[in-house]
Amino acid sequence: MTSRIPRDSRLRLVRPRPLAAAPRAVNQRRPRRPAPRPPEGTPAPAELARTARTRLAGPVRVARWADTALGPGSDSATADGKATLSEASAERAAADLGLSAAQVCADWDTARLAGLVEVHGDSARPGWRLRAWDRDDSAVLRGWVALFDAWSLAYPEPGGHEAAEVAEVVSAMPQVLSFLQLSAGPVPVEQLLDLLQQRVTELRTERCEVPYGPGTERSTGPSGLAAPAAPAPLAPLLDWALRALASVGALTYGEGQATLTSLGSWAVWVKLEQICVAAQSPAGNIEQSAEDMLRGCAQLRPNAARAEYRAWLAARPVGSAVTELIEAARGEDALSRGLAFEALRVVGAPAEPEVRAVVDEPALRPYALLWLAEHDGVDPEDAHEALTREEATWLWVDTAAAVADHGEAPMLVRHLESAVQPTVPQLLDEVRAVGHPRTVQVLVALAAAHPDPALAKAVRRAAFQVHTGG
């Protein structure tokens, strides 16, 4: 925000200037990095897309059925409001498509993870990828990568394991996949298990945790202190992870070995390349927390920021990354809140459940509603129509707080143009009523920045009234 380089913010903090107005020196700061080539033997994108279409043919079929049968005004798609296909809808789809109800439910879940179908309340809508499925190879590959990112949700995890253990294995699997990709062939499961155990130990060491396993007892060492018990075996969880990745088509698993498929090898290479690009960039935020990463991206132009988001996401399991971004959005920094939802736009469909879950949180509601509107296919320029006037006013104050904290005085003055109210007196009346915790600071900063003495006086009076409870 403090940069003088124009930013194309979706929050429309100020009216964007043409990119041509950017200083020429910015465009010459670094030579363009040549597009990297995938490893030798990687199929062409068109062939990879054909493979993905074949693998997702069943989910596409169910998604197209849902588009026709479960649209607005039809019978409800879900039984519990959580995107689980209702029994009646599953039976109806099974009869229409000549499948079993269990297969319909499985294909439905896969279609949701791949962004082919989206559930909103009691109705299902086609995702944009379904609309472009037959003509756009990039949409197909992005849909499959979304499924690949959500592999831990695609196959039920084994019982008898604590959530922390499962999370550790999910966090460690990128290293296992990288090893498989570099091996370029079958790898014995014993070797993968050894690598997984090493990585999980590293994760526990980084957190300074004593690795007690469930159901184990602490023994007393020579010093009289409790000695750590052996951790629970990871073999069952590795078996689950490999089966889950096989179920989405990322690898083949059997006879004591695992091998990445062409799609899986390509996807892992793409993510490694994203990480390498970020590591070579001035920002290089892939090892930072979500909050620090967002703060580091505040100075970047939109395309560079999105590249950082993609690299940061590629280095983490999608579920934990979304949770961390949501937590960053709950913080006090309004700029980080807006950038967190920009990063969630990069995540796409896998983030929808958690974004929908925060709609009732006042601080996040306007951002979540805008995200969901754009996710539904609404043009970003028209997404603001999803907000009530009160929600739009709250968002105006929040984005003004971001400008006041990280921007310059002229930006705050220009921010007045983005208000939904037609006059400043109406804006001040509604800003006073909306109850944003930063209202006083925003109005004081605006009064100090505005060149019109009469308007600045009115804004200061409004700030004083809010401060005194008037």
PDB file of C-alpha atoms in Angstrom, residues 89-254:
ATOM      1  CA  SER A  89     -31.381 -36.714  -4.772  1.00  0.00           C
ATOM      2  CA  ALA A  90     -28.811 -39.515  -4.858  1.00  0.00           C
ATOM      3  CA  GLU A  91     -31.490 -42.101  -5.624  1.00  0.00           C
ATOM      4  CA  ARG A  92     -32.954 -39.860  -8.307  1.00  0.00           C
ATOM      5  CA  ALA A  93     -29.535 -39.345  -9.934  1.00  0.00           C
ATOM      6  CA  ALA A  94     -28.807 -43.067  -9.749  1.00  0.00           C
ATOM      7  CA  ALA A  95     -32.036 -43.837 -11.597  1.00  0.00           C
ATOM      8  CA  ASP A  96     -31.454 -41.141 -14.223  1.00  0.00           C
ATOM      9  CA  LEU A  97     -27.803 -42.032 -14.857  1.00  0.00           C
ATOM     10  CA  GLY A  98     -27.903 -45.794 -14.426  1.00  0.00           C
ATOM     11  CA  LEU A  99     -25.473 -45.762 -11.495  1.00  0.00           C
ATOM     12  CA  SER A 100     -25.570 -46.888  -7.895  1.00  0.00           C
ATOM     13  CA  ALA A 101     -26.448 -44.291  -5.260  1.00  0.00           C
ATOM     14  CA  ALA A 102     -23.027 -44.821  -3.651  1.00  0.00           C
ATOM     15  CA  GLN A 103     -21.258 -44.059  -6.942  1.00  0.00           C
ATOM     16  CA  VAL A 104     -23.373 -40.944  -7.427  1.00  0.00           C
ATOM     17  CA  CYS A 105     -22.426 -39.692  -3.952  1.00  0.00           C
ATOM     18  CA  ALA A 106     -18.745 -40.388  -4.595  1.00  0.00           C
ATOM     19  CA  ASP A 107     -18.816 -38.585  -7.955  1.00  0.00           C
ATOM     20  CA  TRP A 108     -20.742 -35.702  -6.367  1.00  0.00           C
ATOM     21  CA  ASP A 109     -18.059 -35.224  -3.707  1.00  0.00           C
ATOM     22  CA  THR A 110     -15.310 -35.357  -6.340  1.00  0.00           C
ATOM     23  CA  ALA A 111     -17.155 -32.811  -8.498  1.00  0.00           C
ATOM     24  CA  ARG A 112     -17.335 -30.405  -5.566  1.00  0.00           C
ATOM     25  CA  LEU A 113     -13.632 -30.773  -4.774  1.00  0.00           C
ATOM     26  CA  ALA A 114     -12.756 -30.144  -8.427  1.00  0.00           C
ATOM     27  CA  GLY A 115     -14.954 -27.030  -8.580  1.00  0.00           C
ATOM     28  CA  LEU A 116     -17.319 -28.574 -11.124  1.00  0.00           C
ATOM     29  CA  VAL A 117     -20.383 -28.043  -8.975  1.00  0.00           C
ATOM     30  CA  GLU A 118     -21.111 -25.560  -6.203  1.00  0.00           C
ATOM     31  CA  VAL A 119     -23.769 -25.899  -3.530  1.00  0.00           C
ATOM     32  CA  HIS A 120     -25.575 -22.811  -2.272  1.00  0.00           C
ATOM     33  CA  GLY A 121     -28.131 -23.501   0.416  1.00  0.00           C
ATOM     34  CA  ASP A 122     -30.490 -26.097  -1.040  1.00  0.00           C
ATOM     35  CA  SER A 123     -29.560 -25.655  -4.698  1.00  0.00           C
ATOM     36  CA  ALA A 124     -26.611 -26.734  -6.807  1.00  0.00           C
ATOM     37  CA  ARG A 125     -25.006 -24.615  -9.502  1.00  0.00           C
ATOM     38  CA  PRO A 126     -22.401 -25.526 -12.092  1.00  0.00           C
ATOM     39  CA  GLY A 127     -18.935 -24.202 -11.467  1.00  0.00           C
ATOM     40  CA  TRP A 128     -17.273 -22.116 -14.172  1.00  0.00           C
ATOM     41  CA  ARG A 129     -14.953 -25.023 -14.949  1.00  0.00           C
ATOM     42  CA  LEU A 130     -17.928 -27.163 -15.954  1.00  0.00           C
ATOM     43  CA  ARG A 131     -19.052 -24.489 -18.420  1.00  0.00           C
ATOM     44  CA  ALA A 132     -15.588 -24.437 -19.998  1.00  0.00           C
ATOM     45  CA  TRP A 133     -14.907 -28.152 -19.659  1.00  0.00           C
ATOM     46  CA  ASP A 134     -15.111 -29.202 -23.307  1.00  0.00           C
ATOM     47  CA  ARG A 135     -13.240 -26.235 -24.795  1.00  0.00           C
ATOM     48  CA  ASP A 136     -10.666 -25.047 -22.245  1.00  0.00           C
ATOM     49  CA  ASP A 137      -7.764 -27.359 -21.373  1.00  0.00           C
ATOM     50  CA  SER A 138      -6.502 -24.966 -18.701  1.00  0.00           C
ATOM     51  CA  ALA A 139      -9.874 -25.077 -16.910  1.00  0.00           C
ATOM     52  CA  VAL A 140      -9.723 -28.875 -16.939  1.00  0.00           C
ATOM     53  CA  LEU A 141      -6.192 -28.953 -15.538  1.00  0.00           C
ATOM     54  CA  ARG A 142      -7.030 -26.379 -12.872  1.00  0.00           C
ATOM     55  CA  GLY A 143     -10.024 -28.481 -11.858  1.00  0.00           C
ATOM     56  CA  TRP A 144      -7.881 -31.580 -11.527  1.00  0.00           C
ATOM     57  CA  VAL A 145      -5.214 -29.671  -9.563  1.00  0.00           C
ATOM     58  CA  ALA A 146      -7.949 -28.452  -7.195  1.00  0.00           C
ATOM     59  CA  LEU A 147      -8.868 -32.099  -6.623  1.00  0.00           C
ATOM     60  CA  PHE A 148      -5.202 -33.006  -6.190  1.00  0.00           C
ATOM     61  CA  ASP A 149      -4.795 -30.253  -3.595  1.00  0.00           C
ATOM     62  CA  ALA A 150      -7.761 -31.642  -1.674  1.00  0.00           C
ATOM     63  CA  TRP A 151      -6.575 -35.266  -1.725  1.00  0.00           C
ATOM     64  CA  SER A 152      -6.884 -35.620   2.062  1.00  0.00           C
ATOM     65  CA  LEU A 153     -10.627 -34.911   1.755  1.00  0.00           C
ATOM     66  CA  ALA A 154     -11.188 -37.316  -1.103  1.00  0.00           C
ATOM     67  CA  TYR A 155     -10.686 -40.556   0.826  1.00  0.00           C
ATOM     68  CA  PRO A 156     -11.838 -41.322   4.388  1.00  0.00           C
ATOM     69  CA  GLU A 157      -9.000 -41.281   6.885  1.00  0.00           C
ATOM     70  CA  PRO A 158      -8.478 -44.359   9.074  1.00  0.00           C
ATOM     71  CA  GLY A 159      -9.954 -44.433  12.543  1.00  0.00           C
ATOM     72  CA  GLY A 160      -7.980 -44.689  15.746  1.00  0.00           C
ATOM     73  CA  HIS A 161      -5.624 -41.801  14.985  1.00  0.00           C
ATOM     74  CA  GLU A 162      -5.581 -38.413  16.604  1.00  0.00           C
ATOM     75  CA  ALA A 163      -6.256 -35.391  14.443  1.00  0.00           C
ATOM     76  CA  ALA A 164      -2.774 -34.018  15.152  1.00  0.00           C
ATOM     77  CA  GLU A 165      -1.141 -37.172  13.747  1.00  0.00           C
ATOM     78  CA  VAL A 166      -3.238 -36.984  10.581  1.00  0.00           C
ATOM     79  CA  ALA A 167      -2.355 -33.306  10.178  1.00  0.00           C
ATOM     80  CA  GLU A 168       1.346 -34.105  10.526  1.00  0.00           C
ATOM     81  CA  VAL A 169       1.170 -36.691   7.769  1.00  0.00           C
ATOM     82  CA  VAL A 170      -0.754 -34.329   5.497  1.00  0.00           C
ATOM     83  CA  SER A 171       1.874 -31.640   6.134  1.00  0.00           C
ATOM     84  CA  ALA A 172       4.700 -34.089   5.404  1.00  0.00           C
ATOM     85  CA  MET A 173       3.297 -35.554   2.176  1.00  0.00           C
ATOM     86  CA  PRO A 174       4.579 -32.754  -0.137  1.00  0.00           C
ATOM     87  CA  GLN A 175       8.120 -33.949   0.611  1.00  0.00           C
ATOM     88  CA  VAL A 176       7.087 -37.538  -0.119  1.00  0.00           C
ATOM     89  CA  LEU A 177       5.507 -36.471  -3.404  1.00  0.00           C
ATOM     90  CA  SER A 178       8.588 -34.461  -4.325  1.00  0.00           C
ATOM     91  CA  PHE A 179      10.742 -37.549  -3.765  1.00  0.00           C
ATOM     92  CA  LEU A 180       8.412 -39.602  -5.959  1.00  0.00           C
ATOM     93  CA  GLN A 181       8.605 -36.949  -8.660  1.00  0.00           C
ATOM     94  CA  LEU A 182      12.389 -36.832  -8.582  1.00  0.00           C
ATOM     95  CA  SER A 183      12.592 -40.643  -8.624  1.00  0.00           C
ATOM     96  CA  ALA A 184      10.599 -40.765 -11.880  1.00  0.00           C
ATOM     97  CA  GLY A 185       9.598 -44.360 -11.288  1.00  0.00           C
ATOM     98  CA  PRO A 186       8.339 -46.888  -8.740  1.00  0.00           C
ATOM     99  CA  VAL A 187       9.498 -46.349  -5.155  1.00  0.00           C
ATOM    100  CA  PRO A 188       9.160 -49.011  -2.417  1.00  0.00           C
ATOM    101  CA  VAL A 189       6.700 -48.109   0.302  1.00  0.00           C
ATOM    102  CA  GLU A 190       9.335 -48.884   2.955  1.00  0.00           C
ATOM    103  CA  GLN A 191      11.505 -46.108   1.540  1.00  0.00           C
ATOM    104  CA  LEU A 192       8.571 -43.687   1.525  1.00  0.00           C
ATOM    105  CA  LEU A 193       7.733 -44.624   5.113  1.00  0.00           C
ATOM    106  CA  ASP A 194      11.278 -43.865   6.215  1.00  0.00           C
ATOM    107  CA  LEU A 195      11.104 -40.469   4.501  1.00  0.00           C
ATOM    108  CA  LEU A 196       7.698 -39.754   6.074  1.00  0.00           C
ATOM    109  CA  GLN A 197       8.977 -40.628   9.547  1.00  0.00           C
ATOM    110  CA  GLN A 198      11.970 -38.323   9.091  1.00  0.00           C
ATOM    111  CA  ARG A 199       9.769 -35.438   7.978  1.00  0.00           C
ATOM    112  CA  VAL A 200       7.260 -35.896  10.806  1.00  0.00           C
ATOM    113  CA  THR A 201      10.134 -35.954  13.294  1.00  0.00           C
ATOM    114  CA  GLU A 202      11.394 -32.678  11.813  1.00  0.00           C
ATOM    115  CA  LEU A 203       7.949 -31.112  12.163  1.00  0.00           C
ATOM    116  CA  ARG A 204       7.744 -32.165  15.803  1.00  0.00           C
ATOM    117  CA  THR A 205      11.243 -30.909  16.474  1.00  0.00           C
ATOM    118  CA  GLU A 206      10.408 -27.536  14.918  1.00  0.00           C
ATOM    119  CA  ARG A 207       7.504 -27.267  17.353  1.00  0.00           C
ATOM    120  CA  CYS A 208       9.670 -28.506  20.259  1.00  0.00           C
ATOM    121  CA  GLU A 209       7.134 -31.221  21.003  1.00  0.00           C
ATOM    122  CA  VAL A 210       7.814 -34.419  22.941  1.00  0.00           C
ATOM    123  CA  PRO A 211       6.511 -37.138  20.603  1.00  0.00           C
ATOM    124  CA  TYR A 212       4.178 -39.068  22.883  1.00  0.00           C
ATOM    125  CA  GLY A 213       1.968 -41.453  21.023  1.00  0.00           C
ATOM    126  CA  PRO A 214      -1.607 -42.320  22.014  1.00  0.00           C
ATOM    127  CA  GLY A 215      -1.898 -45.101  24.518  1.00  0.00           C
ATOM    128  CA  THR A 216       1.770 -44.978  25.471  1.00  0.00           C
ATOM    129  CA  GLU A 217       3.251 -44.412  28.889  1.00  0.00           C
ATOM    130  CA  ARG A 218       6.235 -42.367  29.904  1.00  0.00           C
ATOM    131  CA  SER A 219       9.138 -44.261  31.351  1.00  0.00           C
ATOM    132  CA  THR A 220      11.636 -42.798  33.781  1.00  0.00           C
ATOM    133  CA  GLY A 221      15.173 -42.260  32.561  1.00  0.00           C
ATOM    134  CA  PRO A 222      18.391 -42.398  34.606  1.00  0.00           C
ATOM    135  CA  SER A 223      17.982 -38.778  35.613  1.00  0.00           C
ATOM    136  CA  GLY A 224      14.546 -39.429  37.058  1.00  0.00           C
ATOM    137  CA  LEU A 225      12.878 -37.379  34.284  1.00  0.00           C
ATOM    138  CA  ALA A 226      10.187 -38.806  32.069  1.00  0.00           C
ATOM    139  CA  ALA A 227      11.614 -40.233  28.853  1.00  0.00           C
ATOM    140  CA  PRO A 228       9.590 -39.842  25.651  1.00  0.00           C
ATOM    141  CA  ALA A 229       7.675 -42.887  24.499  1.00  0.00           C
ATOM    142  CA  ALA A 230       7.896 -44.142  20.945  1.00  0.00           C
ATOM    143  CA  PRO A 231       5.498 -42.357  18.564  1.00  0.00           C
ATOM    144  CA  ALA A 232       2.562 -44.212  17.070  1.00  0.00           C
ATOM    145  CA  PRO A 233       3.496 -46.063  13.861  1.00  0.00           C
ATOM    146  CA  LEU A 234       2.898 -44.059  10.701  1.00  0.00           C
ATOM    147  CA  ALA A 235       2.481 -46.973   8.303  1.00  0.00           C
ATOM    148  CA  PRO A 236      -1.359 -46.966   8.447  1.00  0.00           C
ATOM    149  CA  LEU A 237      -1.448 -43.239   7.779  1.00  0.00           C
ATOM    150  CA  LEU A 238       0.995 -43.536   4.878  1.00  0.00           C
ATOM    151  CA  ASP A 239      -1.195 -46.284   3.445  1.00  0.00           C
ATOM    152  CA  TRP A 240      -4.207 -43.950   3.741  1.00  0.00           C
ATOM    153  CA  ALA A 241      -2.350 -41.065   2.108  1.00  0.00           C
ATOM    154  CA  LEU A 242      -1.192 -43.182  -0.825  1.00  0.00           C
ATOM    155  CA  ARG A 243      -4.671 -44.639  -1.327  1.00  0.00           C
ATOM    156  CA  ALA A 244      -6.177 -41.131  -1.219  1.00  0.00           C
ATOM    157  CA  LEU A 245      -3.685 -39.847  -3.790  1.00  0.00           C
ATOM    158  CA  ALA A 246      -4.356 -42.883  -5.955  1.00  0.00           C
ATOM    159  CA  SER A 247      -8.093 -42.207  -5.740  1.00  0.00           C
ATOM    160  CA  VAL A 248      -7.645 -38.762  -7.309  1.00  0.00           C
ATOM    161  CA  GLY A 249      -5.327 -40.106 -10.011  1.00  0.00           C
ATOM    162  CA  ALA A 250      -2.036 -38.678  -8.736  1.00  0.00           C
ATOM    163  CA  LEU A 251      -0.278 -42.023  -8.394  1.00  0.00           C
ATOM    164  CA  THR A 252      -0.606 -45.772  -8.676  1.00  0.00           C
ATOM    165  CA  TYR A 253      -0.213 -47.828  -5.531  1.00  0.00           C
ATOM    166  CA  GLY A 254       0.136 -51.560  -5.194  1.00  0.00           C
TER     167      GLY A 254
END
